[in-house]
mmCIF file of C-alpha atoms in Angstrom:
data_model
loop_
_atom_site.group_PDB
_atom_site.id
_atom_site.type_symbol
_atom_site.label_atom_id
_atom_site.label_comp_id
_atom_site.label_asym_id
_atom_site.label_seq_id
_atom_site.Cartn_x
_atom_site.Cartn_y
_atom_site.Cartn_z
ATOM 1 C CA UNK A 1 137.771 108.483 105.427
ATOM 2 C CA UNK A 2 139.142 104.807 104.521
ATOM 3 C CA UNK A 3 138.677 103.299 101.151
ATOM 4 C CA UNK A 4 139.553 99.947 99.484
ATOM 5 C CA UNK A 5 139.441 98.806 95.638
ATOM 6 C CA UNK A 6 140.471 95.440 94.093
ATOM 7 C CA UNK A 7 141.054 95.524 90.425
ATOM 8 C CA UNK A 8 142.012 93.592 88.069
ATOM 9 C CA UNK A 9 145.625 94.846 86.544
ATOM 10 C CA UNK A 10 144.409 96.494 83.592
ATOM 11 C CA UNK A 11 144.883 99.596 81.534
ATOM 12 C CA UNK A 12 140.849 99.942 81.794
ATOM 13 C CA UNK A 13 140.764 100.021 85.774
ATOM 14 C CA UNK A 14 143.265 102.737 86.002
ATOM 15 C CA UNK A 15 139.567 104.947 85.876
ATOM 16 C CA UNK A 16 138.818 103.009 89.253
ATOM 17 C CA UNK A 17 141.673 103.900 90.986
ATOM 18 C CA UNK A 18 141.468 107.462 89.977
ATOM 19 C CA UNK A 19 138.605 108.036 90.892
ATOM 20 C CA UNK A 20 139.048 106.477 94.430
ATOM 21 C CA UNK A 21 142.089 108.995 94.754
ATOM 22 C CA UNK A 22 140.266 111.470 93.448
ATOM 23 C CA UNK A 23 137.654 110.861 96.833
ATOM 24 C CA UNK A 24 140.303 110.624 98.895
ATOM 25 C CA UNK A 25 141.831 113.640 98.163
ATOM 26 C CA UNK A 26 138.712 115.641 98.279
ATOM 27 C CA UNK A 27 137.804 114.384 101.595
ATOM 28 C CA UNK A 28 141.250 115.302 102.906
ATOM 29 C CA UNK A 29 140.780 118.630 101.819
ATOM 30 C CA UNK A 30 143.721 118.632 99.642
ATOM 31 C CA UNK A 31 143.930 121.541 96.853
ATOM 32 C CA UNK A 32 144.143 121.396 93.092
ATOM 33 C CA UNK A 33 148.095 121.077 93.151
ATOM 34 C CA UNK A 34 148.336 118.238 95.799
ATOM 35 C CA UNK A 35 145.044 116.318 94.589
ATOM 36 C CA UNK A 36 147.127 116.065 90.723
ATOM 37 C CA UNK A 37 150.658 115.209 92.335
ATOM 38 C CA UNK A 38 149.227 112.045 94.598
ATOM 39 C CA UNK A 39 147.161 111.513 91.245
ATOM 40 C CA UNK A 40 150.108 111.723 89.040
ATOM 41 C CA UNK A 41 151.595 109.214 91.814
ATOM 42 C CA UNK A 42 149.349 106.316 92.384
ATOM 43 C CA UNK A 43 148.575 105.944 88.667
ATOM 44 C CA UNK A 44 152.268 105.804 87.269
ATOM 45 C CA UNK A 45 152.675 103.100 90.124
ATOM 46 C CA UNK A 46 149.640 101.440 89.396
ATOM 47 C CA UNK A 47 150.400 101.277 85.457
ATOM 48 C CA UNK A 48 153.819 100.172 86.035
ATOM 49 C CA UNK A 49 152.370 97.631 87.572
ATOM 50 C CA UNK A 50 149.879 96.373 84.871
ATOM 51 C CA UNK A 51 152.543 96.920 82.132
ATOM 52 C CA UNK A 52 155.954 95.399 83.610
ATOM 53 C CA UNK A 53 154.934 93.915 86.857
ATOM 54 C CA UNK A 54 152.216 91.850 85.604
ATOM 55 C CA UNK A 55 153.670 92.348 81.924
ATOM 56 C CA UNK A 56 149.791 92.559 80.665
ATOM 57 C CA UNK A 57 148.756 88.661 82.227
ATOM 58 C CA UNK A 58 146.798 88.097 84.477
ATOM 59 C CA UNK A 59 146.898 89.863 88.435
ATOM 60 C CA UNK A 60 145.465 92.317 90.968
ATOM 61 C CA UNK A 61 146.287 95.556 92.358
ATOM 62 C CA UNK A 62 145.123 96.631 95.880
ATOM 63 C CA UNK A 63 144.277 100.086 96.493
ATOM 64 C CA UNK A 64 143.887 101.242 99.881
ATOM 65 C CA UNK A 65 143.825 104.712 100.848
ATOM 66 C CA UNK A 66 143.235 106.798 104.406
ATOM 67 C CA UNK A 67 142.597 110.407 104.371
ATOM 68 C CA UNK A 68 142.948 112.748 107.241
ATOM 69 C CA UNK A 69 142.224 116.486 107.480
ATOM 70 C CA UNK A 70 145.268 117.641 104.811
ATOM 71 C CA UNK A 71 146.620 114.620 104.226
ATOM 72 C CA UNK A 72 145.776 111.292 101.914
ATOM 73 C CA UNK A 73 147.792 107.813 102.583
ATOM 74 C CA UNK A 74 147.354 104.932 100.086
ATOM 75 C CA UNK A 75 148.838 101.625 100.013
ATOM 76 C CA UNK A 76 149.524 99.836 96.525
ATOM 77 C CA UNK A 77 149.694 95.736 96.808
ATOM 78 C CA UNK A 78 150.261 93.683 94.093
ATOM 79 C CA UNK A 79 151.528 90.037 93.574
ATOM 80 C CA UNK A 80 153.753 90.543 90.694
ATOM 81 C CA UNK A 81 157.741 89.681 90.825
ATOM 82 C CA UNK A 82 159.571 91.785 93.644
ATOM 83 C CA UNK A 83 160.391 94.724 92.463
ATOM 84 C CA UNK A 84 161.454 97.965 94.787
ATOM 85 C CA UNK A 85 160.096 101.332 92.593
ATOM 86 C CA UNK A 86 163.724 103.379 94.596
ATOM 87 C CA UNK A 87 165.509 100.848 92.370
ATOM 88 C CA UNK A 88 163.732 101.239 89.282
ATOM 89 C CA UNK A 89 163.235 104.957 89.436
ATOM 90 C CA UNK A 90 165.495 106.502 86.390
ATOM 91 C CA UNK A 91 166.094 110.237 86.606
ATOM 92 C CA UNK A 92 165.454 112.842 83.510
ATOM 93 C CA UNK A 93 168.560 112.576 80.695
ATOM 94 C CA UNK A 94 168.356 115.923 79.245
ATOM 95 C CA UNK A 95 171.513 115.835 77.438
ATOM 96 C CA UNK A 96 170.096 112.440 75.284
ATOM 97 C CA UNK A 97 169.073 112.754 71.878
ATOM 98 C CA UNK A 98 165.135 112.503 71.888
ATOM 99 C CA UNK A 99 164.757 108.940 70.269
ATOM 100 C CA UNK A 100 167.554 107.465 73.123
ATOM 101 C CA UNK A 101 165.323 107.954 76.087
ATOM 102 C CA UNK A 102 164.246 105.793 78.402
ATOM 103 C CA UNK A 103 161.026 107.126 79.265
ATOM 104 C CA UNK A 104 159.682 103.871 81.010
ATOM 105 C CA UNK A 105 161.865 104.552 84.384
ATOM 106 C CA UNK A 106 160.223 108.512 84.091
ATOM 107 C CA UNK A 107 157.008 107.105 85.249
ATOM 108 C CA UNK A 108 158.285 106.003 88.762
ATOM 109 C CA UNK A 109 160.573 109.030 89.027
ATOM 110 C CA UNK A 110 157.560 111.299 88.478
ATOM 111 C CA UNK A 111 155.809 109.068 91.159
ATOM 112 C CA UNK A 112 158.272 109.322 93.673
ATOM 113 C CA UNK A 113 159.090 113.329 93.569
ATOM 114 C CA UNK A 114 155.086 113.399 93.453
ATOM 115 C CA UNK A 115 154.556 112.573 96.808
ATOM 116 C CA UNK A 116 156.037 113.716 99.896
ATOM 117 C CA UNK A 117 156.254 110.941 101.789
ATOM 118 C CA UNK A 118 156.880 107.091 100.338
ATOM 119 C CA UNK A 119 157.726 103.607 101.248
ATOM 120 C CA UNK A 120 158.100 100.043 100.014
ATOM 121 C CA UNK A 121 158.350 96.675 101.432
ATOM 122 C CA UNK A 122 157.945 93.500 99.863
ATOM 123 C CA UNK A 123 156.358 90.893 102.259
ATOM 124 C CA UNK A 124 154.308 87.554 102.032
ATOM 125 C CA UNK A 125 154.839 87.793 98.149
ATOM 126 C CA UNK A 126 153.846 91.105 97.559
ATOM 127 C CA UNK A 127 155.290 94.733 96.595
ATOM 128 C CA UNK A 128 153.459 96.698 98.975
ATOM 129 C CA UNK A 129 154.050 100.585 98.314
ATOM 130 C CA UNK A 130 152.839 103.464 100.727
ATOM 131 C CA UNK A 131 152.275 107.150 99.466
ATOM 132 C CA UNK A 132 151.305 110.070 101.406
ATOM 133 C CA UNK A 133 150.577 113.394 100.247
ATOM 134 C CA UNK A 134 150.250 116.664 102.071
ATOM 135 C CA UNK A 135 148.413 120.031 101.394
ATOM 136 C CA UNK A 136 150.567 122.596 100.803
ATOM 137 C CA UNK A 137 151.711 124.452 104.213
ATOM 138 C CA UNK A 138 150.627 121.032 106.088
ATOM 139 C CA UNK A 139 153.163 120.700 109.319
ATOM 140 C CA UNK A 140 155.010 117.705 108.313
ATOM 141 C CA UNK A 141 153.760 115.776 111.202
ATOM 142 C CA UNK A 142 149.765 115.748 112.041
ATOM 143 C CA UNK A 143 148.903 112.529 113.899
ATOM 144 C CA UNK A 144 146.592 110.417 111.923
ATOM 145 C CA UNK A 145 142.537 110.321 113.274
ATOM 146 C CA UNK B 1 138.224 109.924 81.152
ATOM 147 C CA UNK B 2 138.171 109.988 77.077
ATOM 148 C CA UNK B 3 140.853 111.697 75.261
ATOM 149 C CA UNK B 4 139.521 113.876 72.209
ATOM 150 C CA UNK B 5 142.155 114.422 69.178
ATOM 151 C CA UNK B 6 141.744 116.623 66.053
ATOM 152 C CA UNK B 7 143.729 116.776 63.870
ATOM 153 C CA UNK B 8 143.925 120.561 61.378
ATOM 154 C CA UNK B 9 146.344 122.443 58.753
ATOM 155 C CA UNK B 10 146.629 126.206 59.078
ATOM 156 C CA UNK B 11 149.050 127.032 56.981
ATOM 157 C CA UNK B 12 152.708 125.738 57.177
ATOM 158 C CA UNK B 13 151.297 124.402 60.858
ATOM 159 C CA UNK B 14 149.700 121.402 61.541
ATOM 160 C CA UNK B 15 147.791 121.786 64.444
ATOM 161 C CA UNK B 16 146.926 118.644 66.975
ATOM 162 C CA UNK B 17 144.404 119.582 69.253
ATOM 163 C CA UNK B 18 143.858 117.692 72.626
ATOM 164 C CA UNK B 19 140.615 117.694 74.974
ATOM 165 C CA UNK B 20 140.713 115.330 78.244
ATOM 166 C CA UNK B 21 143.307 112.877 80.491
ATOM 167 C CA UNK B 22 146.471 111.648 78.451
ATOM 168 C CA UNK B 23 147.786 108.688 80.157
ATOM 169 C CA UNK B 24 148.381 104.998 79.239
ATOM 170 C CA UNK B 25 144.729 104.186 78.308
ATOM 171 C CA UNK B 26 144.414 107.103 75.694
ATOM 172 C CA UNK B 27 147.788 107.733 74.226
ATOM 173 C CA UNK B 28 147.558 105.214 71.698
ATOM 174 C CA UNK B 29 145.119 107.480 69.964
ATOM 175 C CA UNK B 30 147.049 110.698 70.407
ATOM 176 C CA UNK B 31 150.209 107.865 68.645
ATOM 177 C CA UNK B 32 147.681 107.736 65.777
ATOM 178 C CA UNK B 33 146.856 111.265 65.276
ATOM 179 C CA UNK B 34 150.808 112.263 65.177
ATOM 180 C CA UNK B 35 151.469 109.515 62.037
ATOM 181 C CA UNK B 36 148.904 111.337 60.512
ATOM 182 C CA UNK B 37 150.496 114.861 61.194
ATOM 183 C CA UNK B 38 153.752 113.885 60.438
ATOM 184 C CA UNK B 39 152.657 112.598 56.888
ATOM 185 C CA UNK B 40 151.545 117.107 56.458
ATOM 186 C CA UNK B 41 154.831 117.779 55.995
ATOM 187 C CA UNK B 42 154.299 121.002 57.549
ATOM 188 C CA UNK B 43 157.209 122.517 59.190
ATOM 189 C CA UNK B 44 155.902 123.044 62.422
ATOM 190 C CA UNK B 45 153.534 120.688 64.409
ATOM 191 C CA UNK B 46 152.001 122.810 67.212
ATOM 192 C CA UNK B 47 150.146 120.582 69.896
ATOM 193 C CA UNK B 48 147.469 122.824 71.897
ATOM 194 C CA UNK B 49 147.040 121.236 75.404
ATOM 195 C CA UNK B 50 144.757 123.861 77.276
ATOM 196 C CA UNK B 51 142.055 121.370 77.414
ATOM 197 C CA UNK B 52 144.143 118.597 78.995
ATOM 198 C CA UNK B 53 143.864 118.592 82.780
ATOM 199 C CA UNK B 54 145.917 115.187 83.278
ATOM 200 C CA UNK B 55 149.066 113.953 81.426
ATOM 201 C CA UNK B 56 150.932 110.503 82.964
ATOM 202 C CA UNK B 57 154.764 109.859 81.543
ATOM 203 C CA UNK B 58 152.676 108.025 78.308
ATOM 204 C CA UNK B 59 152.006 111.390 77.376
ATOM 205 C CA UNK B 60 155.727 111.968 77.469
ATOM 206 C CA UNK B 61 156.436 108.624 75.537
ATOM 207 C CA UNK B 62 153.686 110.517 72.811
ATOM 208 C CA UNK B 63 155.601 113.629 72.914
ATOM 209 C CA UNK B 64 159.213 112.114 71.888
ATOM 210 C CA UNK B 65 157.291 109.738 69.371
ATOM 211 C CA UNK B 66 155.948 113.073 67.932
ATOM 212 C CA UNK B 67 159.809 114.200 67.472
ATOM 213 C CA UNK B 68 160.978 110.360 66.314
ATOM 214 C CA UNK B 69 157.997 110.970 63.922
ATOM 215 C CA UNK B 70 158.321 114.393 62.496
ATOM 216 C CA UNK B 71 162.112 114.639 62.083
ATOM 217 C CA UNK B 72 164.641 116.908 63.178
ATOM 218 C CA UNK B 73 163.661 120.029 60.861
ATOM 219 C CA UNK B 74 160.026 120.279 62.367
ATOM 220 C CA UNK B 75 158.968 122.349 65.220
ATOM 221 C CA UNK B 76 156.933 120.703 67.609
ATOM 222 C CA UNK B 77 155.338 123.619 70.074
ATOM 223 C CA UNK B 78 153.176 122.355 73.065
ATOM 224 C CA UNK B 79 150.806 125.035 73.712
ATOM 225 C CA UNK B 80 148.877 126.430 76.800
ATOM 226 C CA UNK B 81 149.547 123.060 79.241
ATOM 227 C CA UNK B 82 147.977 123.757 82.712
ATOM 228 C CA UNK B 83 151.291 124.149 85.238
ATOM 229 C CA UNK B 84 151.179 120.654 85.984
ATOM 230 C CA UNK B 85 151.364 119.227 82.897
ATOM 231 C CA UNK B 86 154.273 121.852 81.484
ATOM 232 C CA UNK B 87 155.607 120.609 84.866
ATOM 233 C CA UNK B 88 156.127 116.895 83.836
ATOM 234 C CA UNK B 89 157.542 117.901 80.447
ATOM 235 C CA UNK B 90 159.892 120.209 82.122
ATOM 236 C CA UNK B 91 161.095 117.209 84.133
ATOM 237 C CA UNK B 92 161.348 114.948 81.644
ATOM 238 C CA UNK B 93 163.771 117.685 80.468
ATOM 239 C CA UNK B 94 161.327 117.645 77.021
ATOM 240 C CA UNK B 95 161.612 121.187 77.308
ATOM 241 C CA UNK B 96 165.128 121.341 75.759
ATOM 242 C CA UNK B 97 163.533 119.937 72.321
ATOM 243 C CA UNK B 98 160.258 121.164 72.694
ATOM 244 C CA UNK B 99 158.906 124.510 72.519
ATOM 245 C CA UNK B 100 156.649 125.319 75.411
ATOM 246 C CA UNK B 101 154.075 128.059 74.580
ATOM 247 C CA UNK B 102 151.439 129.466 76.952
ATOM 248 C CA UNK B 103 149.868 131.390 73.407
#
């Protein structure tokens, strides 16, 4: 299966995305745990984008997605400033008092142990970020149909 | 997907009650629900999350709002979060602060 969704970058169209990954992952045959982690994934990207890329203006986020039998691949494009989610990803700080933590980084490190497979390159203007997920007990390495 | 809140007092508990997704869209009314809560003065705040089958890091961002809110002598328990969702708390290393119930 191959899908593609424009949006505008809004809290409202996360729904849209969701529920594209939500296809994607069903035709892929992926089970409850994988379906919620490339879930989990493509939203906290896709909301990081609406709130800091885009900073609530004005923009579009790209959703395309590929699904092959245990195993979903989706590509994020957006136009906003460059910005590489490795950099921006900000591990737990357990040992901070409560009110001191910076959750906003938590997002994109929940993203990124979320999937098992991830890449970014910035090119022509855009961030352009690829996920893939696998059901659990996939061999690392099916070839794509 | 909508996010229900209720908000009830049994006892010295205040109970928060939450039915749906919790992610960026919908926190803002689980935010509105714990001002409320922490004006009980209750000393424990116990948030049941059986019914909530998706929680993004805004949930987290509600769940250390809930302990800037309340102060440092309530008890805030999370209680009955699916494995995923105690999953992302325990990352977040919310745990630690937080007790996680499955009762």
């Amino acid at each position: 299966m191959s899908a593609e969704l424009e949006v505008p970058a809004t809290l409202g169209a996360l729904g849209d995305i969701a529920a594209l990954v939500r296809r994607l992952a069903g035709s892929a045959g992926l089970g409850k745990g994988a379906s919620y982690r490339i879930r989990l994934a493509v939203d906290e990207l896709a909301t990081n984008i609406v709130m800091h890329g885009y900073r609530g203006g004005d923009g579009r986020i790209t959703v395309r997605g590929r699904s092959g039998p245990g195993r979903v691949r989706i590509r994020i494009e957006d136009h906003a400033p460059a910005f590489d989610p490795v950099q921006g990803r900000l591990p737990p700080e357990p040992h901070t008092a409560p009110e001191r933590r910076r959750i906003g980084g938590l997002g994109i490190h929940l993203a990124l142990t979320s999937v098992d497979e991830f890449d970014y390159v910035r090119r022509d203007g855009r961030n352009i970020s690829t996920l893939t997920v696998m059901a659990e007990g996939t061999d690392p390495c099916p070839p794509l149909p | 997907m909508p996010l229900s809140v209720s908000l009830s007092i049994e006892g010295d508990t205040t109970v928060i009650e939450l039915d749906g997704e919790l992610d960026a869209k919908t926190a803002p009314d689980f935010h509105q629900t714990i001002e409320k809560a922490a004006g009980h003065g209750t000393s424990t705040v116990e948030i049941r999350m059986a019914g909530v089958g998706y929680m993004a890091s805004a949930g987290l961002r509600s769940l250390v709002f809930a302990q800037q809110k309340v102060g440092e002598h309530v008890t805030i328990k999370v209680v009955g979060a699916i494995e995923p969702v105690a999953r992302t708390i325990r990352t977040a290393g919310l745990d630690r602060s937080i007790v996680l119930s499955d009762d």
